[in-house]
């Protein structure tokens, strides 16, 4: 019998601690993550593992995608949880995205100019990010429309980039509509969304 230790199988993927300290991850690194990597976002060169969504979150996300797919004009497409790159060292994964139809289908990362609407469904673990950080980043990058959807009860807040400018000179979102019964908008297309249709 050999006294050699049995090698332990490798554990799940996690970010390299040294690279995290140096904050030198890039969006290119995200495109080369292994298949077993968790869902991540990249903020200023630091990989952030995003919390696993709840079933309720996923149900709302699916219903929003289905509704947009059924109602959006043909020059727009809808998808879920695809990365949007903001420069070389930051990317986010909105829960639902409405993007321009001419974007090639083999792309695994979108540019802000490709995106018309970013949707975030707020969960307990992502409240501050979805309410403050992400809309600031999306507006500054030029994504024209943002929806924040609160749960329990489902309530939609619809924003568009306005004329207001932040302290750093970046454009900011302004609230154009909100509701727990129905949302009516003229942009990015004529929308009359009964909230019951996206409520699980």
mmCIF file with all atom_site columns, C-alpha atoms in Angstrom:
data_model
loop_
_atom_site.group_PDB
_atom_site.id
_atom_site.type_symbol
_atom_site.label_atom_id
_atom_site.label_alt_id
_atom_site.label_comp_id
_atom_site.label_asym_id
_atom_site.label_entity_id
_atom_site.label_seq_id
_atom_site.pdbx_PDB_ins_code
_atom_site.Cartn_x
_atom_site.Cartn_y
_atom_site.Cartn_z
_atom_site.occupancy
_atom_site.B_iso_or_equiv
_atom_site.pdbx_formal_charge
_atom_site.auth_seq_id
_atom_site.auth_comp_id
_atom_site.auth_asym_id
_atom_site.auth_atom_id
_atom_site.pdbx_PDB_model_num
ATOM 1   C CA . UNK A 1 1   ? 0.000   0.000  0.000   1.00 0.00 ? 1   UNK A CA 1
ATOM 2   C CA . UNK A 1 2   ? 1.380   3.377  -0.986  1.00 0.00 ? 2   UNK A CA 1
ATOM 3   C CA . UNK A 1 3   ? 1.726   6.281  1.419   1.00 0.00 ? 3   UNK A CA 1
ATOM 4   C CA . UNK A 1 4   ? 1.109   8.773  -1.419  1.00 0.00 ? 4   UNK A CA 1
ATOM 5   C CA . UNK A 1 5   ? -1.746  11.166 -0.694  1.00 0.00 ? 5   UNK A CA 1
ATOM 6   C CA . UNK A 1 6   ? -4.766  10.916 -2.975  1.00 0.00 ? 6   UNK A CA 1
ATOM 7   C CA . UNK A 1 7   ? -5.057  14.133 -4.923  1.00 0.00 ? 7   UNK A CA 1
ATOM 8   C CA . UNK A 1 8   ? -8.255  15.986 -4.115  1.00 0.00 ? 8   UNK A CA 1
ATOM 9   C CA . UNK A 1 9   ? -10.433 16.909 -7.085  1.00 0.00 ? 9   UNK A CA 1
ATOM 10  C CA . UNK A 1 10  ? -10.254 20.580 -7.936  1.00 0.00 ? 10  UNK A CA 1
ATOM 11  C CA . UNK A 1 11  ? -12.905 22.722 -6.262  1.00 0.00 ? 11  UNK A CA 1
ATOM 12  C CA . UNK A 1 12  ? -15.295 25.084 -8.002  1.00 0.00 ? 12  UNK A CA 1
ATOM 13  C CA . UNK A 1 13  ? -13.817 28.023 -9.861  1.00 0.00 ? 13  UNK A CA 1
ATOM 14  C CA . UNK A 1 14  ? -13.211 31.226 -7.922  1.00 0.00 ? 14  UNK A CA 1
ATOM 15  C CA . UNK A 1 15  ? -11.347 34.452 -8.769  1.00 0.00 ? 15  UNK A CA 1
ATOM 16  C CA . UNK A 1 16  ? -7.594  34.557 -8.192  1.00 0.00 ? 16  UNK A CA 1
ATOM 17  C CA . UNK A 1 17  ? -7.018  36.449 -4.896  1.00 0.00 ? 17  UNK A CA 1
ATOM 18  C CA . UNK A 1 18  ? -3.886  38.183 -6.181  1.00 0.00 ? 18  UNK A CA 1
ATOM 19  C CA . UNK A 1 19  ? -5.639  39.429 -9.307  1.00 0.00 ? 19  UNK A CA 1
ATOM 20  C CA . UNK A 1 20  ? -8.558  40.585 -7.169  1.00 0.00 ? 20  UNK A CA 1
ATOM 21  C CA . UNK A 1 21  ? -6.135  42.600 -5.001  1.00 0.00 ? 21  UNK A CA 1
ATOM 22  C CA . UNK A 1 22  ? -4.515  44.095 -8.084  1.00 0.00 ? 22  UNK A CA 1
ATOM 23  C CA . UNK A 1 23  ? -7.971  44.752 -9.628  1.00 0.00 ? 23  UNK A CA 1
ATOM 24  C CA . UNK A 1 24  ? -6.608  43.768 -13.018 1.00 0.00 ? 24  UNK A CA 1
ATOM 25  C CA . UNK A 1 25  ? -9.298  41.473 -14.419 1.00 0.00 ? 25  UNK A CA 1
ATOM 26  C CA . UNK A 1 26  ? -10.638 42.588 -17.806 1.00 0.00 ? 26  UNK A CA 1
ATOM 27  C CA . UNK A 1 27  ? -13.786 41.902 -19.798 1.00 0.00 ? 27  UNK A CA 1
ATOM 28  C CA . UNK A 1 28  ? -11.615 39.670 -22.002 1.00 0.00 ? 28  UNK A CA 1
ATOM 29  C CA . UNK A 1 29  ? -11.026 37.455 -18.952 1.00 0.00 ? 29  UNK A CA 1
ATOM 30  C CA . UNK A 1 30  ? -14.784 37.049 -18.523 1.00 0.00 ? 30  UNK A CA 1
ATOM 31  C CA . UNK A 1 31  ? -15.087 35.682 -22.041 1.00 0.00 ? 31  UNK A CA 1
ATOM 32  C CA . UNK A 1 32  ? -12.611 32.927 -21.104 1.00 0.00 ? 32  UNK A CA 1
ATOM 33  C CA . UNK A 1 33  ? -14.068 31.767 -17.782 1.00 0.00 ? 33  UNK A CA 1
ATOM 34  C CA . UNK A 1 34  ? -14.522 28.002 -17.361 1.00 0.00 ? 34  UNK A CA 1
ATOM 35  C CA . UNK A 1 35  ? -17.948 26.431 -17.798 1.00 0.00 ? 35  UNK A CA 1
ATOM 36  C CA . UNK A 1 36  ? -18.302 25.838 -14.045 1.00 0.00 ? 36  UNK A CA 1
ATOM 37  C CA . UNK A 1 37  ? -17.760 29.507 -13.151 1.00 0.00 ? 37  UNK A CA 1
ATOM 38  C CA . UNK A 1 38  ? -20.652 31.139 -11.270 1.00 0.00 ? 38  UNK A CA 1
ATOM 39  C CA . UNK A 1 39  ? -22.501 34.153 -12.623 1.00 0.00 ? 39  UNK A CA 1
ATOM 40  C CA . UNK A 1 40  ? -20.186 37.121 -12.190 1.00 0.00 ? 40  UNK A CA 1
ATOM 41  C CA . UNK A 1 41  ? -19.933 40.820 -12.929 1.00 0.00 ? 41  UNK A CA 1
ATOM 42  C CA . UNK A 1 42  ? -16.767 42.874 -13.270 1.00 0.00 ? 42  UNK A CA 1
ATOM 43  C CA . UNK A 1 43  ? -16.464 46.240 -11.538 1.00 0.00 ? 43  UNK A CA 1
ATOM 44  C CA . UNK A 1 44  ? -13.273 48.272 -11.975 1.00 0.00 ? 44  UNK A CA 1
ATOM 45  C CA . UNK A 1 45  ? -11.185 45.134 -12.502 1.00 0.00 ? 45  UNK A CA 1
ATOM 46  C CA . UNK A 1 46  ? -12.645 43.167 -9.560  1.00 0.00 ? 46  UNK A CA 1
ATOM 47  C CA . UNK A 1 47  ? -14.804 40.103 -10.156 1.00 0.00 ? 47  UNK A CA 1
ATOM 48  C CA . UNK A 1 48  ? -18.008 40.087 -8.126  1.00 0.00 ? 48  UNK A CA 1
ATOM 49  C CA . UNK A 1 49  ? -19.889 36.807 -7.824  1.00 0.00 ? 49  UNK A CA 1
ATOM 50  C CA . UNK A 1 50  ? -23.596 37.607 -8.017  1.00 0.00 ? 50  UNK A CA 1
ATOM 51  C CA . UNK A 1 51  ? -26.010 35.916 -5.587  1.00 0.00 ? 51  UNK A CA 1
ATOM 52  C CA . UNK A 1 52  ? -28.107 33.062 -6.935  1.00 0.00 ? 52  UNK A CA 1
ATOM 53  C CA . UNK A 1 53  ? -31.524 34.401 -7.909  1.00 0.00 ? 53  UNK A CA 1
ATOM 54  C CA . UNK A 1 54  ? -34.685 33.167 -6.208  1.00 0.00 ? 54  UNK A CA 1
ATOM 55  C CA . UNK A 1 55  ? -37.403 31.272 -8.049  1.00 0.00 ? 55  UNK A CA 1
ATOM 56  C CA . UNK A 1 56  ? -39.667 34.335 -7.810  1.00 0.00 ? 56  UNK A CA 1
ATOM 57  C CA . UNK A 1 57  ? -36.953 36.515 -9.355  1.00 0.00 ? 57  UNK A CA 1
ATOM 58  C CA . UNK A 1 58  ? -36.502 34.058 -12.210 1.00 0.00 ? 58  UNK A CA 1
ATOM 59  C CA . UNK A 1 59  ? -40.257 33.790 -12.807 1.00 0.00 ? 59  UNK A CA 1
ATOM 60  C CA . UNK A 1 60  ? -40.551 37.572 -13.154 1.00 0.00 ? 60  UNK A CA 1
ATOM 61  C CA . UNK A 1 61  ? -37.473 37.687 -15.395 1.00 0.00 ? 61  UNK A CA 1
ATOM 62  C CA . UNK A 1 62  ? -38.955 34.998 -17.673 1.00 0.00 ? 62  UNK A CA 1
ATOM 63  C CA . UNK A 1 63  ? -42.348 36.736 -17.857 1.00 0.00 ? 63  UNK A CA 1
ATOM 64  C CA . UNK A 1 64  ? -40.758 40.125 -18.659 1.00 0.00 ? 64  UNK A CA 1
ATOM 65  C CA . UNK A 1 65  ? -38.692 38.535 -21.408 1.00 0.00 ? 65  UNK A CA 1
ATOM 66  C CA . UNK A 1 66  ? -41.772 36.758 -22.783 1.00 0.00 ? 66  UNK A CA 1
ATOM 67  C CA . UNK A 1 67  ? -43.840 39.971 -22.721 1.00 0.00 ? 67  UNK A CA 1
ATOM 68  C CA . UNK A 1 68  ? -41.136 42.021 -24.448 1.00 0.00 ? 68  UNK A CA 1
ATOM 69  C CA . UNK A 1 69  ? -40.566 39.258 -27.016 1.00 0.00 ? 69  UNK A CA 1
ATOM 70  C CA . UNK A 1 70  ? -44.285 39.257 -27.848 1.00 0.00 ? 70  UNK A CA 1
ATOM 71  C CA . UNK A 1 71  ? -44.680 43.051 -28.060 1.00 0.00 ? 71  UNK A CA 1
ATOM 72  C CA . UNK A 1 72  ? -41.372 44.621 -29.174 1.00 0.00 ? 72  UNK A CA 1
ATOM 73  C CA . UNK A 1 73  ? -41.035 45.758 -32.810 1.00 0.00 ? 73  UNK A CA 1
ATOM 74  C CA . UNK A 1 74  ? -38.995 43.644 -35.209 1.00 0.00 ? 74  UNK A CA 1
ATOM 75  C CA . UNK A 1 75  ? -35.924 45.912 -35.011 1.00 0.00 ? 75  UNK A CA 1
ATOM 76  C CA . UNK A 1 76  ? -35.464 44.931 -31.352 1.00 0.00 ? 76  UNK A CA 1
ATOM 77  C CA . UNK A 1 77  ? -34.621 41.596 -29.698 1.00 0.00 ? 77  UNK A CA 1
ATOM 78  C CA . UNK A 1 78  ? -34.813 40.488 -26.081 1.00 0.00 ? 78  UNK A CA 1
ATOM 79  C CA . UNK A 1 79  ? -32.500 38.267 -24.041 1.00 0.00 ? 79  UNK A CA 1
ATOM 80  C CA . UNK A 1 80  ? -31.634 37.466 -20.433 1.00 0.00 ? 80  UNK A CA 1
ATOM 81  C CA . UNK A 1 81  ? -28.434 37.690 -18.377 1.00 0.00 ? 81  UNK A CA 1
ATOM 82  C CA . UNK A 1 82  ? -26.001 38.605 -21.178 1.00 0.00 ? 82  UNK A CA 1
ATOM 83  C CA . UNK A 1 83  ? -22.957 40.722 -20.289 1.00 0.00 ? 83  UNK A CA 1
ATOM 84  C CA . UNK A 1 84  ? -22.728 44.356 -21.270 1.00 0.00 ? 84  UNK A CA 1
ATOM 85  C CA . UNK A 1 85  ? -19.138 45.618 -21.332 1.00 0.00 ? 85  UNK A CA 1
ATOM 86  C CA . UNK A 1 86  ? -18.380 49.133 -20.062 1.00 0.00 ? 86  UNK A CA 1
ATOM 87  C CA . UNK A 1 87  ? -14.798 49.776 -21.094 1.00 0.00 ? 87  UNK A CA 1
ATOM 88  C CA . UNK A 1 88  ? -12.012 47.240 -20.603 1.00 0.00 ? 88  UNK A CA 1
ATOM 89  C CA . UNK A 1 89  ? -12.511 46.396 -16.906 1.00 0.00 ? 89  UNK A CA 1
ATOM 90  C CA . UNK A 1 90  ? -16.231 46.647 -16.084 1.00 0.00 ? 90  UNK A CA 1
ATOM 91  C CA . UNK A 1 91  ? -19.253 44.617 -17.166 1.00 0.00 ? 91  UNK A CA 1
ATOM 92  C CA . UNK A 1 92  ? -22.746 43.995 -15.863 1.00 0.00 ? 92  UNK A CA 1
ATOM 93  C CA . UNK A 1 93  ? -25.406 41.373 -16.549 1.00 0.00 ? 93  UNK A CA 1
ATOM 94  C CA . UNK A 1 94  ? -28.866 42.922 -16.530 1.00 0.00 ? 94  UNK A CA 1
ATOM 95  C CA . UNK A 1 95  ? -31.650 40.442 -15.809 1.00 0.00 ? 95  UNK A CA 1
ATOM 96  C CA . UNK A 1 96  ? -33.386 41.266 -19.115 1.00 0.00 ? 96  UNK A CA 1
ATOM 97  C CA . UNK A 1 97  ? -32.075 43.227 -22.095 1.00 0.00 ? 97  UNK A CA 1
ATOM 98  C CA . UNK A 1 98  ? -33.768 44.746 -25.109 1.00 0.00 ? 98  UNK A CA 1
ATOM 99  C CA . UNK A 1 99  ? -31.140 45.197 -27.817 1.00 0.00 ? 99  UNK A CA 1
ATOM 100 C CA . UNK A 1 100 ? -30.857 46.165 -31.472 1.00 0.00 ? 100 UNK A CA 1
ATOM 101 C CA . UNK A 1 101 ? -31.732 43.341 -33.894 1.00 0.00 ? 101 UNK A CA 1
ATOM 102 C CA . UNK A 1 102 ? -28.686 43.936 -36.104 1.00 0.00 ? 102 UNK A CA 1
ATOM 103 C CA . UNK A 1 103 ? -26.326 42.684 -33.384 1.00 0.00 ? 103 UNK A CA 1
ATOM 104 C CA . UNK A 1 104 ? -24.793 39.364 -34.594 1.00 0.00 ? 104 UNK A CA 1
ATOM 105 C CA . UNK A 1 105 ? -26.206 36.321 -32.772 1.00 0.00 ? 105 UNK A CA 1
ATOM 106 C CA . UNK A 1 106 ? -22.735 34.873 -32.069 1.00 0.00 ? 106 UNK A CA 1
ATOM 107 C CA . UNK A 1 107 ? -21.850 37.727 -29.679 1.00 0.00 ? 107 UNK A CA 1
ATOM 108 C CA . UNK A 1 108 ? -21.555 36.818 -25.991 1.00 0.00 ? 108 UNK A CA 1
ATOM 109 C CA . UNK A 1 109 ? -21.070 40.395 -24.785 1.00 0.00 ? 109 UNK A CA 1
ATOM 110 C CA . UNK A 1 110 ? -22.962 43.511 -25.810 1.00 0.00 ? 110 UNK A CA 1
ATOM 111 C CA . UNK A 1 111 ? -21.765 47.101 -26.003 1.00 0.00 ? 111 UNK A CA 1
ATOM 112 C CA . UNK A 1 112 ? -23.846 49.817 -24.333 1.00 0.00 ? 112 UNK A CA 1
ATOM 113 C CA . UNK A 1 113 ? -24.661 51.179 -27.821 1.00 0.00 ? 113 UNK A CA 1
ATOM 114 C CA . UNK A 1 114 ? -26.321 47.834 -28.639 1.00 0.00 ? 114 UNK A CA 1
ATOM 115 C CA . UNK A 1 115 ? -28.695 48.037 -25.669 1.00 0.00 ? 115 UNK A CA 1
ATOM 116 C CA . UNK A 1 116 ? -31.984 49.943 -25.720 1.00 0.00 ? 116 UNK A CA 1
ATOM 117 C CA . UNK A 1 117 ? -33.422 48.832 -22.364 1.00 0.00 ? 117 UNK A CA 1
ATOM 118 C CA . UNK A 1 118 ? -31.837 47.222 -19.303 1.00 0.00 ? 118 UNK A CA 1
ATOM 119 C CA . UNK A 1 119 ? -34.137 45.587 -16.735 1.00 0.00 ? 119 UNK A CA 1
ATOM 120 C CA . UNK A 1 120 ? -33.183 44.637 -13.184 1.00 0.00 ? 120 UNK A CA 1
ATOM 121 C CA . UNK A 1 121 ? -35.404 42.648 -10.827 1.00 0.00 ? 121 UNK A CA 1
ATOM 122 C CA . UNK A 1 122 ? -34.528 43.667 -7.269  1.00 0.00 ? 122 UNK A CA 1
ATOM 123 C CA . UNK A 1 123 ? -33.708 40.885 -4.803  1.00 0.00 ? 123 UNK A CA 1
ATOM 124 C CA . UNK A 1 124 ? -32.836 41.233 -1.107  1.00 0.00 ? 124 UNK A CA 1
ATOM 125 C CA . UNK A 1 125 ? -29.132 40.688 -1.853  1.00 0.00 ? 125 UNK A CA 1
ATOM 126 C CA . UNK A 1 126 ? -28.983 43.208 -4.722  1.00 0.00 ? 126 UNK A CA 1
ATOM 127 C CA . UNK A 1 127 ? -31.125 46.131 -3.505  1.00 0.00 ? 127 UNK A CA 1
ATOM 128 C CA . UNK A 1 128 ? -28.399 48.775 -3.265  1.00 0.00 ? 128 UNK A CA 1
ATOM 129 C CA . UNK A 1 129 ? -26.748 47.721 -6.522  1.00 0.00 ? 129 UNK A CA 1
ATOM 130 C CA . UNK A 1 130 ? -30.004 47.601 -8.526  1.00 0.00 ? 130 UNK A CA 1
ATOM 131 C CA . UNK A 1 131 ? -31.371 50.842 -7.077  1.00 0.00 ? 131 UNK A CA 1
ATOM 132 C CA . UNK A 1 132 ? -28.215 52.957 -7.158  1.00 0.00 ? 132 UNK A CA 1
ATOM 133 C CA . UNK A 1 133 ? -25.027 51.514 -8.720  1.00 0.00 ? 133 UNK A CA 1
ATOM 134 C CA . UNK A 1 134 ? -26.388 49.900 -11.866 1.00 0.00 ? 134 UNK A CA 1
ATOM 135 C CA . UNK A 1 135 ? -28.701 52.700 -13.009 1.00 0.00 ? 135 UNK A CA 1
ATOM 136 C CA . UNK A 1 136 ? -25.852 55.179 -12.562 1.00 0.00 ? 136 UNK A CA 1
ATOM 137 C CA . UNK A 1 137 ? -23.534 53.013 -14.681 1.00 0.00 ? 137 UNK A CA 1
ATOM 138 C CA . UNK A 1 138 ? -26.167 52.294 -17.340 1.00 0.00 ? 138 UNK A CA 1
ATOM 139 C CA . UNK A 1 139 ? -27.108 55.964 -17.725 1.00 0.00 ? 139 UNK A CA 1
ATOM 140 C CA . UNK A 1 140 ? -23.471 57.097 -17.828 1.00 0.00 ? 140 UNK A CA 1
ATOM 141 C CA . UNK A 1 141 ? -22.799 54.507 -20.552 1.00 0.00 ? 141 UNK A CA 1
ATOM 142 C CA . UNK A 1 142 ? -25.695 55.823 -22.647 1.00 0.00 ? 142 UNK A CA 1
ATOM 143 C CA . UNK A 1 143 ? -28.244 53.004 -22.300 1.00 0.00 ? 143 UNK A CA 1
ATOM 144 C CA . UNK A 1 144 ? -31.385 55.056 -22.971 1.00 0.00 ? 144 UNK A CA 1
ATOM 145 C CA . UNK A 1 145 ? -33.942 53.158 -20.847 1.00 0.00 ? 145 UNK A CA 1
ATOM 146 C CA . UNK A 1 146 ? -33.891 51.335 -17.510 1.00 0.00 ? 146 UNK A CA 1
ATOM 147 C CA . UNK A 1 147 ? -36.617 49.434 -15.659 1.00 0.00 ? 147 UNK A CA 1
ATOM 148 C CA . UNK A 1 148 ? -36.325 48.518 -12.002 1.00 0.00 ? 148 UNK A CA 1
ATOM 149 C CA . UNK A 1 149 ? -38.803 45.883 -10.888 1.00 0.00 ? 149 UNK A CA 1
ATOM 150 C CA . UNK A 1 150 ? -39.495 45.439 -7.195  1.00 0.00 ? 150 UNK A CA 1
ATOM 151 C CA . UNK A 1 151 ? -41.006 42.205 -5.871  1.00 0.00 ? 151 UNK A CA 1
ATOM 152 C CA . UNK A 1 152 ? -43.695 41.488 -3.253  1.00 0.00 ? 152 UNK A CA 1
ATOM 153 C CA . UNK A 1 153 ? -45.751 43.139 -4.698  1.00 0.00 ? 153 UNK A CA 1
ATOM 154 C CA . UNK A 1 154 ? -44.457 43.508 -8.245  1.00 0.00 ? 154 UNK A CA 1
ATOM 155 C CA . UNK A 1 155 ? -43.994 47.200 -9.034  1.00 0.00 ? 155 UNK A CA 1
ATOM 156 C CA . UNK A 1 156 ? -42.288 48.571 -12.150 1.00 0.00 ? 156 UNK A CA 1
ATOM 157 C CA . UNK A 1 157 ? -40.282 51.810 -12.208 1.00 0.00 ? 157 UNK A CA 1
ATOM 158 C CA . UNK A 1 158 ? -39.467 53.000 -15.753 1.00 0.00 ? 158 UNK A CA 1
ATOM 159 C CA . UNK A 1 159 ? -36.643 55.484 -16.375 1.00 0.00 ? 159 UNK A CA 1
ATOM 160 C CA . UNK A 1 160 ? -35.104 57.191 -19.372 1.00 0.00 ? 160 UNK A CA 1
ATOM 161 C CA . UNK A 1 161 ? -31.892 59.162 -19.716 1.00 0.00 ? 161 UNK A CA 1
ATOM 162 C CA . UNK A 1 162 ? -32.732 62.786 -19.085 1.00 0.00 ? 162 UNK A CA 1
ATOM 163 C CA . UNK A 1 163 ? -31.000 66.147 -19.221 1.00 0.00 ? 163 UNK A CA 1
ATOM 164 C CA . UNK A 1 164 ? -29.928 66.022 -15.574 1.00 0.00 ? 164 UNK A CA 1
ATOM 165 C CA . UNK A 1 165 ? -26.166 65.737 -15.176 1.00 0.00 ? 165 UNK A CA 1
ATOM 166 C CA . UNK A 1 166 ? -24.401 64.087 -12.234 1.00 0.00 ? 166 UNK A CA 1
ATOM 167 C CA . UNK A 1 167 ? -21.454 65.471 -10.256 1.00 0.00 ? 167 UNK A CA 1
ATOM 168 C CA . UNK A 1 168 ? -19.002 63.841 -12.651 1.00 0.00 ? 168 UNK A CA 1
ATOM 169 C CA . UNK A 1 169 ? -20.711 65.257 -15.746 1.00 0.00 ? 169 UNK A CA 1
ATOM 170 C CA . UNK A 1 170 ? -22.502 61.993 -16.603 1.00 0.00 ? 170 UNK A CA 1
ATOM 171 C CA . UNK A 1 171 ? -26.143 61.855 -17.713 1.00 0.00 ? 171 UNK A CA 1
ATOM 172 C CA . UNK A 1 172 ? -28.662 60.452 -15.251 1.00 0.00 ? 172 UNK A CA 1
ATOM 173 C CA . UNK A 1 173 ? -32.005 58.660 -15.453 1.00 0.00 ? 173 UNK A CA 1
ATOM 174 C CA . UNK A 1 174 ? -35.289 60.338 -14.716 1.00 0.00 ? 174 UNK A CA 1
ATOM 175 C CA . UNK A 1 175 ? -38.406 58.450 -13.667 1.00 0.00 ? 175 UNK A CA 1
ATOM 176 C CA . UNK A 1 176 ? -41.070 58.577 -16.395 1.00 0.00 ? 176 UNK A CA 1
ATOM 177 C CA . UNK A 1 177 ? -43.655 56.116 -15.024 1.00 0.00 ? 177 UNK A CA 1
ATOM 178 C CA . UNK A 1 178 ? -44.239 53.637 -12.264 1.00 0.00 ? 178 UNK A CA 1
ATOM 179 C CA . UNK A 1 179 ? -47.065 51.377 -11.269 1.00 0.00 ? 179 UNK A CA 1
ATOM 180 C CA . UNK A 1 180 ? -48.286 48.192 -9.661  1.00 0.00 ? 180 UNK A CA 1
ATOM 181 C CA . UNK A 1 181 ? -51.308 47.841 -12.006 1.00 0.00 ? 181 UNK A CA 1
ATOM 182 C CA . UNK A 1 182 ? -50.242 48.969 -15.470 1.00 0.00 ? 182 UNK A CA 1
ATOM 183 C CA . UNK A 1 183 ? -47.324 50.804 -17.080 1.00 0.00 ? 183 UNK A CA 1
ATOM 184 C CA . UNK A 1 184 ? -47.948 52.934 -20.173 1.00 0.00 ? 184 UNK A CA 1
ATOM 185 C CA . UNK A 1 185 ? -44.976 54.298 -22.121 1.00 0.00 ? 185 UNK A CA 1
ATOM 186 C CA . UNK A 1 186 ? -44.287 55.722 -25.576 1.00 0.00 ? 186 UNK A CA 1
ATOM 187 C CA . UNK A 1 187 ? -40.582 54.755 -25.515 1.00 0.00 ? 187 UNK A CA 1
ATOM 188 C CA . UNK A 1 188 ? -38.668 52.657 -26.499 1.00 0.00 ? 188 UNK A CA 1
ATOM 189 C CA . UNK A 1 189 ? -41.944 51.653 -28.236 1.00 0.00 ? 189 UNK A CA 1
ATOM 190 C CA . UNK A 1 190 ? -45.664 51.976 -27.483 1.00 0.00 ? 190 UNK A CA 1
ATOM 191 C CA . UNK A 1 191 ? -46.102 49.975 -24.285 1.00 0.00 ? 191 UNK A CA 1
ATOM 192 C CA . UNK A 1 192 ? -49.173 49.137 -22.229 1.00 0.00 ? 192 UNK A CA 1
ATOM 193 C CA . UNK A 1 193 ? -47.944 46.522 -19.780 1.00 0.00 ? 193 UNK A CA 1
ATOM 194 C CA . UNK A 1 194 ? -50.453 45.073 -17.290 1.00 0.00 ? 194 UNK A CA 1
ATOM 195 C CA . UNK A 1 195 ? -48.336 44.208 -14.235 1.00 0.00 ? 195 UNK A CA 1
ATOM 196 C CA . UNK A 1 196 ? -50.437 41.053 -13.727 1.00 0.00 ? 196 UNK A CA 1
ATOM 197 C CA . UNK A 1 197 ? -48.842 39.678 -16.920 1.00 0.00 ? 197 UNK A CA 1
ATOM 198 C CA . UNK A 1 198 ? -45.361 39.734 -15.349 1.00 0.00 ? 198 UNK A CA 1
ATOM 199 C CA . UNK A 1 199 ? -46.480 38.628 -11.883 1.00 0.00 ? 199 UNK A CA 1
ATOM 200 C CA . UNK A 1 200 ? -45.931 34.916 -11.134 1.00 0.00 ? 200 UNK A CA 1
#
